[in-house]
JSON list of C-alpha atoms in Angstrom, two decimals:
[
{"chain": "A", "resi": 1, "resn": "MET", "atom": "CA", "xyz": [-15.30, 20.62, -35.27]},
{"chain": "A", "resi": 2, "resn": "VAL", "atom": "CA", "xyz": [-17.48, 17.14, -34.52]},
{"chain": "A", "resi": 3, "resn": "PHE", "atom": "CA", "xyz": [-15.65, 15.01, -35.20]},
{"chain": "A", "resi": 4, "resn": "GLY", "atom": "CA", "xyz": [-12.74, 15.87, -33.29]},
{"chain": "A", "resi": 5, "resn": "GLY", "atom": "CA", "xyz": [-15.18, 16.05, -30.19]},
{"chain": "A", "resi": 6, "resn": "VAL", "atom": "CA", "xyz": [-16.25, 12.41, -31.41]},
{"chain": "A", "resi": 7, "resn": "ILE", "atom": "CA", "xyz": [-12.38, 11.03, -31.42]},
{"chain": "A", "resi": 8, "resn": "ILE", "atom": "CA", "xyz": [-12.27, 12.89, -27.72]},
{"chain": "A", "resi": 9, "resn": "ASP", "atom": "CA", "xyz": [-15.21, 11.49, -26.74]},
{"chain": "A", "resi": 10, "resn": "VAL", "atom": "CA", "xyz": [-14.29, 7.94, -27.80]},
{"chain": "A", "resi": 11, "resn": "ILE", "atom": "CA", "xyz": [-10.40, 8.50, -26.45]},
{"chain": "A", "resi": 12, "resn": "ILE", "atom": "CA", "xyz": [-12.33, 9.08, -23.50]},
{"chain": "A", "resi": 13, "resn": "GLY", "atom": "CA", "xyz": [-14.37, 5.54, -23.14]},
{"chain": "A", "resi": 14, "resn": "VAL", "atom": "CA", "xyz": [-11.54, 3.97, -24.12]},
{"chain": "A", "resi": 15, "resn": "VAL", "atom": "CA", "xyz": [-9.63, 4.49, -20.90]},
{"chain": "A", "resi": 16, "resn": "PHE", "atom": "CA", "xyz": [-12.25, 4.80, -18.59]},
{"chain": "A", "resi": 17, "resn": "LEU", "atom": "CA", "xyz": [-13.01, 1.42, -20.10]},
{"chain": "A", "resi": 18, "resn": "TYR", "atom": "CA", "xyz": [-9.71, -0.01, -19.60]},
{"chain": "A", "resi": 19, "resn": "THR", "atom": "CA", "xyz": [-9.33, 2.20, -16.42]},
{"chain": "A", "resi": 20, "resn": "LEU", "atom": "CA", "xyz": [-12.75, 0.30, -14.73]},
{"chain": "A", "resi": 21, "resn": "LEU", "atom": "CA", "xyz": [-11.46, -3.01, -15.91]},
{"chain": "A", "resi": 22, "resn": "SER", "atom": "CA", "xyz": [-8.19, -2.52, -14.28]},
{"chain": "A", "resi": 23, "resn": "MET", "atom": "CA", "xyz": [-9.59, -1.66, -11.24]},
{"chain": "A", "resi": 24, "resn": "ILE", "atom": "CA", "xyz": [-11.43, -5.17, -11.03]},
{"chain": "A", "resi": 25, "resn": "CYS", "atom": "CA", "xyz": [-9.27, -7.39, -12.07]},
{"chain": "A", "resi": 26, "resn": "MET", "atom": "CA", "xyz": [-6.89, -5.83, -9.50]},
{"chain": "A", "resi": 27, "resn": "ALA", "atom": "CA", "xyz": [-10.19, -6.06, -6.85]},
{"chain": "A", "resi": 28, "resn": "ILE", "atom": "CA", "xyz": [-10.46, -9.61, -7.80]},
{"chain": "A", "resi": 29, "resn": "ASN", "atom": "CA", "xyz": [-6.62, -10.23, -8.19]},
{"chain": "A", "resi": 30, "resn": "GLU", "atom": "CA", "xyz": [-6.64, -9.26, -4.28]},
{"chain": "A", "resi": 31, "resn": "ALA", "atom": "CA", "xyz": [-9.42, -11.09, -3.17]},
{"chain": "A", "resi": 32, "resn": "VAL", "atom": "CA", "xyz": [-8.43, -14.44, -4.47]},
{"chain": "A", "resi": 33, "resn": "ALA", "atom": "CA", "xyz": [-4.56, -13.80, -2.91]},
{"chain": "A", "resi": 34, "resn": "THR", "atom": "CA", "xyz": [-7.07, -12.23, 0.63]},
{"chain": "A", "resi": 35, "resn": "PHE", "atom": "CA", "xyz": [-8.86, -15.77, 0.65]},
{"chain": "A", "resi": 36, "resn": "PHE", "atom": "CA", "xyz": [-5.66, -18.19, -0.19]},
{"chain": "A", "resi": 37, "resn": "SER", "atom": "CA", "xyz": [-2.73, -15.79, 1.91]},
{"chain": "A", "resi": 38, "resn": "LEU", "atom": "CA", "xyz": [-0.51, -16.24, -0.82]},
{"chain": "A", "resi": 39, "resn": "ARG", "atom": "CA", "xyz": [0.60, -13.70, 0.83]},
{"chain": "A", "resi": 40, "resn": "ALA", "atom": "CA", "xyz": [1.72, -16.36, 3.87]},
{"chain": "A", "resi": 41, "resn": "THR", "atom": "CA", "xyz": [2.96, -18.69, 1.63]},
{"chain": "A", "resi": 42, "resn": "PHE", "atom": "CA", "xyz": [5.05, -16.85, -0.40]},
{"chain": "A", "resi": 43, "resn": "LEU", "atom": "CA", "xyz": [6.22, -15.48, 2.16]},
{"chain": "A", "resi": 44, "resn": "GLU", "atom": "CA", "xyz": [6.61, -18.60, 4.12]},
{"chain": "A", "resi": 45, "resn": "LYS", "atom": "CA", "xyz": [8.69, -20.07, 0.92]},
{"chain": "A", "resi": 46, "resn": "ALA", "atom": "CA", "xyz": [10.99, -17.30, 0.99]},
{"chain": "A", "resi": 47, "resn": "LEU", "atom": "CA", "xyz": [11.76, -17.73, 4.33]},
{"chain": "A", "resi": 48, "resn": "LEU", "atom": "CA", "xyz": [11.89, -21.43, 4.07]},
{"chain": "A", "resi": 49, "resn": "GLY", "atom": "CA", "xyz": [14.74, -20.10, 0.94]},
{"chain": "A", "resi": 50, "resn": "LEU", "atom": "CA", "xyz": [16.08, -18.03, 3.55]},
{"chain": "A", "resi": 51, "resn": "LEU", "atom": "CA", "xyz": [16.58, -19.47, 6.33]},
{"chain": "A", "resi": 52, "resn": "GLY", "atom": "CA", "xyz": [17.21, -22.88, 5.21]},
{"chain": "A", "resi": 53, "resn": "SER", "atom": "CA", "xyz": [15.98, -24.49, 8.33]},
{"chain": "A", "resi": 54, "resn": "GLU", "atom": "CA", "xyz": [12.25, -25.46, 9.18]},
{"chain": "A", "resi": 55, "resn": "GLU", "atom": "CA", "xyz": [13.30, -25.19, 12.14]},
{"chain": "A", "resi": 56, "resn": "LEU", "atom": "CA", "xyz": [14.61, -21.17, 12.07]},
{"chain": "A", "resi": 57, "resn": "ARG", "atom": "CA", "xyz": [11.84, -20.69, 10.37]},
{"chain": "A", "resi": 58, "resn": "THR", "atom": "CA", "xyz": [9.76, -21.59, 13.00]},
{"chain": "A", "resi": 59, "resn": "LYS", "atom": "CA", "xyz": [11.73, -19.92, 15.35]},
{"chain": "A", "resi": 60, "resn": "ILE", "atom": "CA", "xyz": [11.33, -16.89, 13.28]},
{"chain": "A", "resi": 61, "resn": "TYR", "atom": "CA", "xyz": [7.56, -17.38, 13.84]},
{"chain": "A", "resi": 62, "resn": "ASN", "atom": "CA", "xyz": [6.99, -17.10, 17.23]},
{"chain": "A", "resi": 63, "resn": "SER", "atom": "CA", "xyz": [9.29, -14.44, 17.85]},
{"chain": "A", "resi": 64, "resn": "PRO", "atom": "CA", "xyz": [7.47, -11.87, 20.30]},
{"chain": "A", "resi": 65, "resn": "ARG", "atom": "CA", "xyz": [7.76, -9.04, 17.40]},
{"chain": "A", "resi": 66, "resn": "ILE", "atom": "CA", "xyz": [6.49, -11.43, 14.35]},
{"chain": "A", "resi": 67, "resn": "PHE", "atom": "CA", "xyz": [4.35, -13.18, 16.17]},
{"chain": "A", "resi": 68, "resn": "GLY", "atom": "CA", "xyz": [2.39, -10.21, 17.11]},
{"chain": "A", "resi": 69, "resn": "THR", "atom": "CA", "xyz": [1.59, -9.16, 13.92]},
{"chain": "A", "resi": 70, "resn": "ILE", "atom": "CA", "xyz": [0.06, -12.37, 12.75]},
{"chain": "A", "resi": 71, "resn": "SER", "atom": "CA", "xyz": [-3.43, -11.87, 12.27]},
{"chain": "A", "resi": 72, "resn": "SER", "atom": "CA", "xyz": [-5.66, -13.75, 14.45]},
{"chain": "A", "resi": 73, "resn": "VAL", "atom": "CA", "xyz": [-8.44, -13.46, 12.57]},
{"chain": "A", "resi": 74, "resn": "LYS", "atom": "CA", "xyz": [-9.32, -14.49, 9.28]},
{"chain": "A", "resi": 75, "resn": "GLY", "atom": "CA", "xyz": [-13.75, -13.91, 8.98]},
{"chain": "A", "resi": 76, "resn": "ALA", "atom": "CA", "xyz": [-15.51, -12.35, 11.39]},
{"chain": "A", "resi": 77, "resn": "ASP", "atom": "CA", "xyz": [-16.81, -15.85, 13.16]},
{"chain": "A", "resi": 78, "resn": "PHE", "atom": "CA", "xyz": [-13.54, -18.45, 11.91]},
{"chain": "A", "resi": 79, "resn": "PRO", "atom": "CA", "xyz": [-10.60, -17.23, 14.04]},
{"chain": "A", "resi": 80, "resn": "SER", "atom": "CA", "xyz": [-7.99, -18.87, 13.24]},
{"chain": "A", "resi": 81, "resn": "GLN", "atom": "CA", "xyz": [-4.21, -18.49, 13.56]},
{"chain": "A", "resi": 82, "resn": "GLY", "atom": "CA", "xyz": [-2.00, -17.80, 10.61]},
{"chain": "A", "resi": 83, "resn": "ASN", "atom": "CA", "xyz": [1.07, -16.54, 8.78]},
{"chain": "A", "resi": 84, "resn": "PRO", "atom": "CA", "xyz": [2.12, -13.11, 8.95]},
{"chain": "A", "resi": 85, "resn": "SER", "atom": "CA", "xyz": [1.74, -12.46, 4.72]},
{"chain": "A", "resi": 86, "resn": "TYR", "atom": "CA", "xyz": [4.41, -10.01, 6.04]},
{"chain": "A", "resi": 87, "resn": "ILE", "atom": "CA", "xyz": [7.17, -8.72, 8.04]},
{"chain": "A", "resi": 88, "resn": "ALA", "atom": "CA", "xyz": [8.71, -5.56, 7.97]},
{"chain": "A", "resi": 89, "resn": "THR", "atom": "CA", "xyz": [12.95, -6.07, 7.82]},
{"chain": "A", "resi": 90, "resn": "GLN", "atom": "CA", "xyz": [13.46, -3.94, 11.70]},
{"chain": "A", "resi": 91, "resn": "ARG", "atom": "CA", "xyz": [11.22, -7.12, 12.96]},
{"chain": "A", "resi": 92, "resn": "PHE", "atom": "CA", "xyz": [12.54, -9.43, 10.57]},
{"chain": "A", "resi": 93, "resn": "SER", "atom": "CA", "xyz": [16.82, -8.40, 12.14]},
{"chain": "A", "resi": 94, "resn": "GLU", "atom": "CA", "xyz": [14.57, -8.03, 15.95]},
{"chain": "A", "resi": 95, "resn": "ALA", "atom": "CA", "xyz": [14.03, -11.14, 15.85]},
{"chain": "A", "resi": 96, "resn": "ILE", "atom": "CA", "xyz": [17.31, -12.75, 14.60]},
{"chain": "A", "resi": 97, "resn": "MET", "atom": "CA", "xyz": [19.10, -11.04, 17.31]},
{"chain": "A", "resi": 98, "resn": "ASP", "atom": "CA", "xyz": [16.86, -11.78, 19.79]},
{"chain": "A", "resi": 99, "resn": "MET", "atom": "CA", "xyz": [17.01, -15.64, 18.63]},
{"chain": "A", "resi": 100, "resn": "LEU", "atom": "CA", "xyz": [21.29, -14.95, 19.42]},
{"chain": "A", "resi": 101, "resn": "ALA", "atom": "CA", "xyz": [19.72, -15.22, 23.07]},
{"chain": "A", "resi": 102, "resn": "ASN", "atom": "CA", "xyz": [20.27, -11.68, 23.87]},
{"chain": "A", "resi": 103, "resn": "PRO", "atom": "CA", "xyz": [24.29, -11.84, 22.66]},
{"chain": "A", "resi": 104, "resn": "VAL", "atom": "CA", "xyz": [26.24, -9.66, 24.51]},
{"chain": "A", "resi": 105, "resn": "GLU", "atom": "CA", "xyz": [28.95, -6.37, 22.59]},
{"chain": "A", "resi": 106, "resn": "LYS", "atom": "CA", "xyz": [31.25, -9.24, 22.66]},
{"chain": "A", "resi": 107, "resn": "GLY", "atom": "CA", "xyz": [32.19, -10.89, 18.87]},
{"chain": "A", "resi": 108, "resn": "THR", "atom": "CA", "xyz": [33.67, -14.06, 20.08]},
{"chain": "A", "resi": 109, "resn": "GLU", "atom": "CA", "xyz": [30.31, -14.56, 22.48]},
{"chain": "A", "resi": 110, "resn": "VAL", "atom": "CA", "xyz": [28.44, -13.39, 19.75]},
{"chain": "A", "resi": 111, "resn": "ARG", "atom": "CA", "xyz": [30.15, -15.66, 17.59]},
{"chain": "A", "resi": 112, "resn": "ASN", "atom": "CA", "xyz": [30.14, -18.34, 19.51]},
{"chain": "A", "resi": 113, "resn": "THR", "atom": "CA", "xyz": [25.71, -18.67, 19.54]},
{"chain": "A", "resi": 114, "resn": "VAL", "atom": "CA", "xyz": [26.04, -18.41, 16.10]},
{"chain": "A", "resi": 115, "resn": "GLU", "atom": "CA", "xyz": [28.09, -21.22, 15.36]},
{"chain": "A", "resi": 116, "resn": "LYS", "atom": "CA", "xyz": [25.05, -23.27, 17.78]},
{"chain": "A", "resi": 117, "resn": "LEU", "atom": "CA", "xyz": [22.26, -21.89, 15.18]},
{"chain": "A", "resi": 118, "resn": "PRO", "atom": "CA", "xyz": [21.55, -25.09, 12.36]},
{"chain": "A", "resi": 119, "resn": "PRO", "atom": "CA", "xyz": [22.97, -24.51, 8.83]},
{"chain": "A", "resi": 120, "resn": "SER", "atom": "CA", "xyz": [21.91, -21.93, 6.74]},
{"chain": "A", "resi": 121, "resn": "PRO", "atom": "CA", "xyz": [22.27, -19.04, 4.58]},
{"chain": "A", "resi": 122, "resn": "LEU", "atom": "CA", "xyz": [21.73, -16.91, 7.46]},
{"chain": "A", "resi": 123, "resn": "LYS", "atom": "CA", "xyz": [24.33, -18.60, 9.10]},
{"chain": "A", "resi": 124, "resn": "GLU", "atom": "CA", "xyz": [26.42, -17.28, 5.99]},
{"chain": "A", "resi": 125, "resn": "VAL", "atom": "CA", "xyz": [25.72, -13.60, 6.72]},
{"chain": "A", "resi": 126, "resn": "ILE", "atom": "CA", "xyz": [25.94, -13.25, 9.87]},
{"chain": "A", "resi": 127, "resn": "ILE", "atom": "CA", "xyz": [29.41, -15.06, 9.45]},
{"chain": "A", "resi": 128, "resn": "LEU", "atom": "CA", "xyz": [30.39, -13.21, 7.92]},
{"chain": "A", "resi": 129, "resn": "SER", "atom": "CA", "xyz": [30.06, -10.01, 9.43]},
{"chain": "A", "resi": 130, "resn": "LEU", "atom": "CA", "xyz": [31.47, -11.26, 11.47]},
{"chain": "A", "resi": 131, "resn": "ASP", "atom": "CA", "xyz": [35.09, -13.08, 9.42]},
{"chain": "A", "resi": 132, "resn": "LYS", "atom": "CA", "xyz": [35.53, -9.29, 9.11]},
{"chain": "A", "resi": 133, "resn": "GLY", "atom": "CA", "xyz": [36.43, -7.88, 11.78]},
{"chain": "A", "resi": 134, "resn": "GLU", "atom": "CA", "xyz": [32.55, -6.47, 12.91]},
{"chain": "A", "resi": 135, "resn": "THR", "atom": "CA", "xyz": [31.66, -6.92, 16.23]},
{"chain": "A", "resi": 136, "resn": "ASP", "atom": "CA", "xyz": [29.11, -3.44, 16.61]},
{"chain": "A", "resi": 137, "resn": "LEU", "atom": "CA", "xyz": [26.17, -5.56, 16.78]},
{"chain": "A", "resi": 138, "resn": "ALA", "atom": "CA", "xyz": [24.09, -2.39, 15.79]},
{"chain": "A", "resi": 139, "resn": "LYS", "atom": "CA", "xyz": [26.53, -3.64, 12.32]},
{"chain": "A", "resi": 140, "resn": "ILE", "atom": "CA", "xyz": [25.90, -7.15, 12.25]},
{"chain": "A", "resi": 141, "resn": "LYS", "atom": "CA", "xyz": [21.68, -6.47, 12.14]},
{"chain": "A", "resi": 142, "resn": "LEU", "atom": "CA", "xyz": [21.83, -3.52, 10.13]},
{"chain": "A", "resi": 143, "resn": "GLU", "atom": "CA", "xyz": [23.76, -6.38, 7.26]},
{"chain": "A", "resi": 144, "resn": "ILE", "atom": "CA", "xyz": [20.87, -8.41, 8.83]},
{"chain": "A", "resi": 145, "resn": "GLU", "atom": "CA", "xyz": [18.52, -5.78, 7.70]},
{"chain": "A", "resi": 146, "resn": "GLN", "atom": "CA", "xyz": [20.37, -5.25, 3.77]},
{"chain": "A", "resi": 147, "resn": "TRP", "atom": "CA", "xyz": [20.90, -8.76, 3.25]},
{"chain": "A", "resi": 148, "resn": "PHE", "atom": "CA", "xyz": [17.02, -10.13, 4.00]},
{"chain": "A", "resi": 149, "resn": "ASP", "atom": "CA", "xyz": [16.11, -6.81, 1.28]},
{"chain": "A", "resi": 150, "resn": "ASN", "atom": "CA", "xyz": [18.27, -7.56, -1.38]},
{"chain": "A", "resi": 151, "resn": "ALA", "atom": "CA", "xyz": [16.11, -11.01, -0.98]},
{"chain": "A", "resi": 152, "resn": "MET", "atom": "CA", "xyz": [13.22, -9.99, -0.47]},
{"chain": "A", "resi": 153, "resn": "GLU", "atom": "CA", "xyz": [13.30, -7.45, -3.82]},
{"chain": "A", "resi": 154, "resn": "ARG", "atom": "CA", "xyz": [13.62, -10.52, -6.11]}
]
């Protein structure tokens, strides 16, 4: 009985130690990621890859739907305007729809607006949706959301 109790104590101690060390590592990782704005940098690079253009990325960041999510204070005494570290799928698609200059419910007018965008994967996604005969803006918005979600999962 004494031998079995020692083994259980060692197992509990090892589990506790690994749990404690993993929590410490996680806290250090979060602190480094926050300090160096790693998530914002990775999101910026991912959006640049998705949108294919610095111009489109800047338009997205400057959208009122996205701009409002950007933290205006990095530290208590150091105001700073950085980039967001996360963009919700719905906010992204709403910013895209806003960028299409308040399109009306007719597919041809949406197509004309989309054609004015610089070449990008986003433009291709919207044009493919329009080529399928989609004129309902809610469905186009949903396709943009699905495309964004799929790209961000990687």
